[in-house]
PDB file of C-alpha atoms in Angstrom:
ATOM      1  CA  UNK A   6     -17.133  -4.853 -75.200  1.00 54.00           C
ATOM      2  CA  UNK A   7     -20.812  -5.370 -75.294  1.00 62.00           C
ATOM      3  CA  UNK A   8     -22.644  -6.103 -72.012  1.00 61.00           C
ATOM      4  CA  UNK A   9     -19.936  -4.751 -69.693  1.00 72.00           C
ATOM      5  CA  UNK A  10     -22.054  -1.805 -68.389  1.00 82.00           C
ATOM      6  CA  UNK A  11     -24.375  -1.606 -65.379  1.00 87.00           C
ATOM      7  CA  UNK A  12     -27.726  -3.315 -65.979  1.00 89.00           C
ATOM      8  CA  UNK A  13     -30.105  -0.683 -64.594  1.00 90.00           C
ATOM      9  CA  UNK A  14     -33.226  -2.714 -65.444  1.00 91.00           C
ATOM     10  CA  UNK A  15     -31.948  -5.701 -63.475  1.00 91.00           C
ATOM     11  CA  UNK A  16     -31.218  -3.439 -60.468  1.00 91.00           C
ATOM     12  CA  UNK A  17     -34.730  -1.937 -60.641  1.00 93.00           C
ATOM     13  CA  UNK A  18     -36.298  -5.402 -60.862  1.00 94.00           C
ATOM     14  CA  UNK A  19     -34.189  -6.610 -57.909  1.00 92.00           C
ATOM     15  CA  UNK A  20     -35.226  -3.541 -55.863  1.00 91.00           C
ATOM     16  CA  UNK A  21     -38.951  -4.119 -56.633  1.00 92.00           C
ATOM     17  CA  UNK A  22     -38.682  -7.824 -55.736  1.00 91.00           C
ATOM     18  CA  UNK A  23     -36.869  -7.005 -52.499  1.00 86.00           C
ATOM     19  CA  UNK A  24     -39.464  -4.375 -51.535  1.00 87.00           C
ATOM     20  CA  UNK A  25     -42.292  -6.831 -52.292  1.00 88.00           C
ATOM     21  CA  UNK A  26     -40.654  -9.397 -49.976  1.00 85.00           C
ATOM     22  CA  UNK A  27     -40.313  -6.800 -47.185  1.00 81.00           C
ATOM     23  CA  UNK A  28     -43.953  -5.774 -47.646  1.00 83.00           C
ATOM     24  CA  UNK A  29     -45.035  -9.417 -47.403  1.00 84.00           C
ATOM     25  CA  UNK A  30     -42.961 -10.092 -44.249  1.00 80.00           C
ATOM     26  CA  UNK A  31     -44.137  -7.051 -42.308  1.00 76.00           C
ATOM     27  CA  UNK A  32     -41.949  -4.756 -40.200  1.00 73.00           C
ATOM     28  CA  UNK A  33     -38.438  -5.878 -39.389  1.00 73.00           C
ATOM     29  CA  UNK A  34     -37.543  -5.813 -35.698  1.00 76.00           C
ATOM     30  CA  UNK A  35     -33.964  -5.747 -34.510  1.00 76.00           C
ATOM     31  CA  UNK A  36     -33.056  -5.776 -30.797  1.00 80.00           C
ATOM     32  CA  UNK A  37     -30.635  -2.988 -29.931  1.00 73.00           C
ATOM     33  CA  UNK A  38     -28.736  -2.819 -26.647  1.00 71.00           C
ATOM     34  CA  UNK A  39     -26.717   0.274 -25.785  1.00 62.00           C
ATOM     35  CA  UNK A  40     -23.466   0.122 -23.856  1.00 64.00           C
ATOM     36  CA  UNK A  41     -23.560   2.837 -21.213  1.00 55.00           C
ATOM     37  CA  UNK A  42     -20.216   4.451 -20.422  1.00 55.00           C
ATOM     38  CA  UNK A  43     -18.650   3.900 -16.998  1.00 59.00           C
ATOM     39  CA  UNK A  44     -18.483   7.003 -14.851  1.00 52.00           C
ATOM     40  CA  UNK A  45     -14.939   8.059 -14.005  1.00 55.00           C
ATOM     41  CA  UNK A  46     -13.743   7.486 -10.425  1.00 57.00           C
ATOM     42  CA  UNK A  47     -13.927  10.377  -7.991  1.00 51.00           C
ATOM     43  CA  UNK A  48     -10.520  11.942  -7.575  1.00 54.00           C
ATOM     44  CA  UNK A  49      -8.753  15.234  -7.442  1.00 55.00           C
ATOM     45  CA  UNK A  50      -8.942  17.702 -10.274  1.00 54.00           C
ATOM     46  CA  UNK A  51     -11.774  18.736 -12.530  1.00 57.00           C
ATOM     47  CA  UNK A  52     -13.968  16.106 -14.138  1.00 54.00           C
ATOM     48  CA  UNK A  53     -16.519  17.031 -16.765  1.00 58.00           C
ATOM     49  CA  UNK A  54     -19.239  14.402 -16.942  1.00 54.00           C
ATOM     50  CA  UNK A  55     -21.856  14.838 -19.631  1.00 57.00           C
ATOM     51  CA  UNK A  56     -23.543  11.525 -18.739  1.00 65.00           C
ATOM     52  CA  UNK A  57     -24.970  12.656 -15.413  1.00 65.00           C
ATOM     53  CA  UNK A  58     -27.886  14.707 -14.233  1.00 67.00           C
ATOM     54  CA  UNK A  59     -28.128  18.343 -15.252  1.00 66.00           C
ATOM     55  CA  UNK A  60     -29.657  20.985 -13.004  1.00 69.00           C
ATOM     56  CA  UNK A  61     -30.942  24.190 -14.506  1.00 63.00           C
ATOM     57  CA  UNK A  62     -31.773  26.207 -11.437  1.00 68.00           C
ATOM     58  CA  UNK A  63     -31.078  26.592  -7.761  1.00 71.00           C
ATOM     59  CA  UNK A  64     -30.296  23.308  -5.999  1.00 70.00           C
ATOM     60  CA  UNK A  65     -28.969  24.774  -2.791  1.00 69.00           C
ATOM     61  CA  UNK A  66     -28.781  22.171  -0.041  1.00 69.00           C
ATOM     62  CA  UNK A  67     -29.448  19.250  -2.415  1.00 72.00           C
ATOM     63  CA  UNK A  68     -27.407  16.054  -2.312  1.00 74.00           C
ATOM     64  CA  UNK A  69     -27.126  13.563  -5.148  1.00 75.00           C
ATOM     65  CA  UNK A  70     -25.155  10.387  -5.682  1.00 72.00           C
ATOM     66  CA  UNK A  71     -24.748   9.146  -9.232  1.00 71.00           C
ATOM     67  CA  UNK A  72     -23.306   5.782 -10.271  1.00 70.00           C
ATOM     68  CA  UNK A  73     -21.858   5.010  -6.842  1.00 72.00           C
ATOM     69  CA  UNK A  74     -21.660   1.630  -5.152  1.00 73.00           C
ATOM     70  CA  UNK A  75     -21.295   3.038  -1.642  1.00 75.00           C
ATOM     71  CA  UNK A  76     -22.410   6.531  -0.725  1.00 72.00           C
ATOM     72  CA  UNK A  77     -21.708   8.534   2.403  1.00 73.00           C
ATOM     73  CA  UNK A  78     -23.149  12.015   2.478  1.00 71.00           C
ATOM     74  CA  UNK A  79     -22.888  14.613   5.204  1.00 70.00           C
ATOM     75  CA  UNK A  80     -24.668  17.897   5.365  1.00 66.00           C
ATOM     76  CA  UNK A  81     -24.463  20.598   7.975  1.00 62.00           C
ATOM     77  CA  UNK A  82     -27.837  22.349   8.094  1.00 56.00           C
ATOM     78  CA  UNK A  83     -27.276  24.175  11.342  1.00 50.00           C
ATOM     79  CA  UNK A  84     -28.244  27.757  10.654  1.00 51.00           C
ATOM     80  CA  UNK A  85     -26.796  28.955  13.957  1.00 57.00           C
ATOM     81  CA  UNK A  86     -24.271  31.729  13.789  1.00 83.00           C
ATOM     82  CA  UNK A  87     -20.679  30.859  14.610  1.00 81.00           C
ATOM     83  CA  UNK A  88     -19.404  32.433  17.806  1.00 80.00           C
ATOM     84  CA  UNK A  89     -17.119  35.415  17.230  1.00 82.00           C
ATOM     85  CA  UNK A  90     -13.498  34.438  16.665  1.00 81.00           C
ATOM     86  CA  UNK A  91     -14.288  30.861  15.585  1.00 83.00           C
ATOM     87  CA  UNK A  92     -15.152  31.499  11.916  1.00 85.00           C
ATOM     88  CA  UNK A  93     -11.858  30.068  10.618  1.00 86.00           C
ATOM     89  CA  UNK A  94     -12.278  26.935  12.746  1.00 86.00           C
ATOM     90  CA  UNK A  95     -15.865  26.513  11.494  1.00 86.00           C
ATOM     91  CA  UNK A  96     -14.713  26.651   7.866  1.00 87.00           C
ATOM     92  CA  UNK A  97     -11.828  24.241   8.484  1.00 86.00           C
ATOM     93  CA  UNK A  98     -13.995  21.677  10.303  1.00 87.00           C
ATOM     94  CA  UNK A  99     -16.818  21.949   7.743  1.00 88.00           C
ATOM     95  CA  UNK A 100     -14.355  21.350   4.899  1.00 86.00           C
ATOM     96  CA  UNK A 101     -12.805  18.483   6.851  1.00 86.00           C
ATOM     97  CA  UNK A 102     -16.232  16.847   7.316  1.00 87.00           C
ATOM     98  CA  UNK A 103     -16.962  17.078   3.597  1.00 87.00           C
ATOM     99  CA  UNK A 104     -13.676  15.447   2.584  1.00 84.00           C
ATOM    100  CA  UNK A 105     -13.478  12.893   5.402  1.00 83.00           C
ATOM    101  CA  UNK A 106     -15.313  10.045   3.584  1.00 83.00           C
ATOM    102  CA  UNK A 107     -12.716  10.111   0.776  1.00 81.00           C
ATOM    103  CA  UNK A 108      -9.706   9.744   3.081  1.00 81.00           C
ATOM    104  CA  UNK A 109      -9.941   5.973   3.549  1.00 81.00           C
ATOM    105  CA  UNK A 110     -10.385   5.681   7.306  1.00 82.00           C
ATOM    106  CA  UNK A 111     -12.032   2.544   8.641  1.00 84.00           C
ATOM    107  CA  UNK A 112     -15.661   2.901   9.724  1.00 86.00           C
ATOM    108  CA  UNK A 113     -14.988   3.341  13.461  1.00 89.00           C
ATOM    109  CA  UNK A 114     -12.265   5.958  12.977  1.00 87.00           C
ATOM    110  CA  UNK A 115     -14.420   7.859  10.490  1.00 86.00           C
ATOM    111  CA  UNK A 116     -17.319   7.870  12.961  1.00 90.00           C
ATOM    112  CA  UNK A 117     -15.002   9.069  15.741  1.00 90.00           C
ATOM    113  CA  UNK A 118     -13.713  11.872  13.520  1.00 88.00           C
ATOM    114  CA  UNK A 119     -17.254  12.886  12.530  1.00 90.00           C
ATOM    115  CA  UNK A 120     -18.399  12.907  16.168  1.00 91.00           C
ATOM    116  CA  UNK A 121     -15.425  15.030  17.227  1.00 90.00           C
ATOM    117  CA  UNK A 122     -15.934  17.429  14.299  1.00 89.00           C
ATOM    118  CA  UNK A 123     -19.652  17.725  15.049  1.00 90.00           C
ATOM    119  CA  UNK A 124     -18.837  18.420  18.719  1.00 91.00           C
ATOM    120  CA  UNK A 125     -16.502  21.223  17.596  1.00 89.00           C
ATOM    121  CA  UNK A 126     -19.284  22.684  15.429  1.00 90.00           C
ATOM    122  CA  UNK A 127     -21.802  22.339  18.250  1.00 89.00           C
ATOM    123  CA  UNK A 128     -19.509  24.197  20.623  1.00 88.00           C
ATOM    124  CA  UNK A 129     -18.647  27.053  18.267  1.00 88.00           C
ATOM    125  CA  UNK A 130     -22.282  27.629  17.294  1.00 87.00           C
ATOM    126  CA  UNK A 131     -23.295  27.848  20.943  1.00 83.00           C
ATOM    127  CA  UNK A 132     -23.765  31.340  22.339  1.00 79.00           C
ATOM    128  CA  UNK A 133     -21.056  30.627  24.938  1.00 82.00           C
ATOM    129  CA  UNK A 134     -18.659  27.870  23.762  1.00 84.00           C
ATOM    130  CA  UNK A 135     -17.064  25.869  26.564  1.00 87.00           C
ATOM    131  CA  UNK A 136     -13.275  26.057  26.013  1.00 87.00           C
ATOM    132  CA  UNK A 137     -12.608  22.691  27.712  1.00 89.00           C
ATOM    133  CA  UNK A 138     -15.111  20.756  25.578  1.00 89.00           C
ATOM    134  CA  UNK A 139     -13.889  22.523  22.459  1.00 89.00           C
ATOM    135  CA  UNK A 140     -10.228  21.711  23.197  1.00 89.00           C
ATOM    136  CA  UNK A 141     -11.077  18.046  23.875  1.00 91.00           C
ATOM    137  CA  UNK A 142     -13.049  17.749  20.632  1.00 90.00           C
ATOM    138  CA  UNK A 143     -10.244  19.352  18.573  1.00 88.00           C
ATOM    139  CA  UNK A 144      -7.671  17.101  20.271  1.00 90.00           C
ATOM    140  CA  UNK A 145      -9.798  14.022  19.507  1.00 90.00           C
ATOM    141  CA  UNK A 146     -10.095  15.092  15.887  1.00 90.00           C
ATOM    142  CA  UNK A 147      -6.331  15.585  15.570  1.00 90.00           C
ATOM    143  CA  UNK A 148      -5.822  12.183  17.248  1.00 90.00           C
ATOM    144  CA  UNK A 149      -7.952  10.385  14.644  1.00 88.00           C
ATOM    145  CA  UNK A 150      -6.135  12.148  11.786  1.00 86.00           C
ATOM    146  CA  UNK A 151      -2.598  11.559  13.171  1.00 87.00           C
ATOM    147  CA  UNK A 152      -2.208   7.959  11.856  1.00 86.00           C
ATOM    148  CA  UNK A 153      -3.292   9.135   8.396  1.00 81.00           C
ATOM    149  CA  UNK A 154      -0.752  11.981   8.481  1.00 81.00           C
ATOM    150  CA  UNK A 155       1.963   9.549   9.562  1.00 83.00           C
ATOM    151  CA  UNK A 156       1.102   7.192   6.675  1.00 79.00           C
ATOM    152  CA  UNK A 157       0.038   4.397   9.020  1.00 81.00           C
ATOM    153  CA  UNK A 158      -3.484   3.926   7.629  1.00 75.00           C
ATOM    154  CA  UNK A 159      -3.619   1.148   5.056  1.00 67.00           C
ATOM    155  CA  UNK A 160      -5.934   1.838   2.161  1.00 63.00           C
ATOM    156  CA  UNK A 161      -5.754   5.604   2.606  1.00 68.00           C
ATOM    157  CA  UNK A 162      -6.659   7.529  -0.519  1.00 70.00           C
ATOM    158  CA  UNK A 163      -3.997   9.138  -2.662  1.00 73.00           C
ATOM    159  CA  UNK A 164      -3.041  12.472  -1.118  1.00 77.00           C
ATOM    160  CA  UNK A 165      -4.692  11.621   2.218  1.00 79.00           C
ATOM    161  CA  UNK A 166      -1.398  11.891   4.118  1.00 82.00           C
ATOM    162  CA  UNK A 167      -0.785  15.483   2.993  1.00 83.00           C
ATOM    163  CA  UNK A 168      -4.460  16.343   3.530  1.00 81.00           C
ATOM    164  CA  UNK A 169      -4.338  15.025   7.117  1.00 82.00           C
ATOM    165  CA  UNK A 170      -1.086  16.918   7.832  1.00 83.00           C
ATOM    166  CA  UNK A 171      -2.677  20.138   6.594  1.00 83.00           C
ATOM    167  CA  UNK A 172      -5.823  19.485   8.664  1.00 83.00           C
ATOM    168  CA  UNK A 173      -3.800  18.826  11.837  1.00 84.00           C
ATOM    169  CA  UNK A 174      -1.705  21.943  11.204  1.00 85.00           C
ATOM    170  CA  UNK A 175      -4.895  23.982  10.770  1.00 83.00           C
ATOM    171  CA  UNK A 176      -6.387  22.570  13.977  1.00 84.00           C
ATOM    172  CA  UNK A 177      -3.223  23.129  16.002  1.00 83.00           C
ATOM    173  CA  UNK A 178      -3.201  26.370  17.946  1.00 74.00           C
ATOM    174  CA  UNK A 179      -6.581  27.494  16.628  1.00 73.00           C
ATOM    175  CA  UNK A 180      -8.346  26.946  19.969  1.00 68.00           C
TER     176      UNK A 180
END
């Protein structure tokens, strides 16, 4: 069958004509829009996020929020030493303050809990903590967490009930 093969001359001519047309038109511009991935929601467990900032060095004391709609950050920069015998309470209350924004308390209850926790930290970093003030602050903190532990707070985060129970248990009998 004659003429059934590839016509290489016709392909070369077509390529030259096409290149000549591109040369005459100038550069071709095409708008490109990238779809950025959504960041995963904050939750329990380990999340590896390669689409966020990377720090190569010491960032001690730094705070960063990335891709959030609402951000609440707390930082305890009090360099005072904890009074002897209150180290466990200091760790518990510091951890509680860090996790408090994720629990799902309403604004007023969260503020009350933060104020009570900060009063506890103020007392135990004082050279002579006042037992009465410390007891009242711990009691207030347990009181704010009690509805969460009982499951009475609507909109509480997943696992908040168990977290609040553990926090109340830790605060009970420590002072």
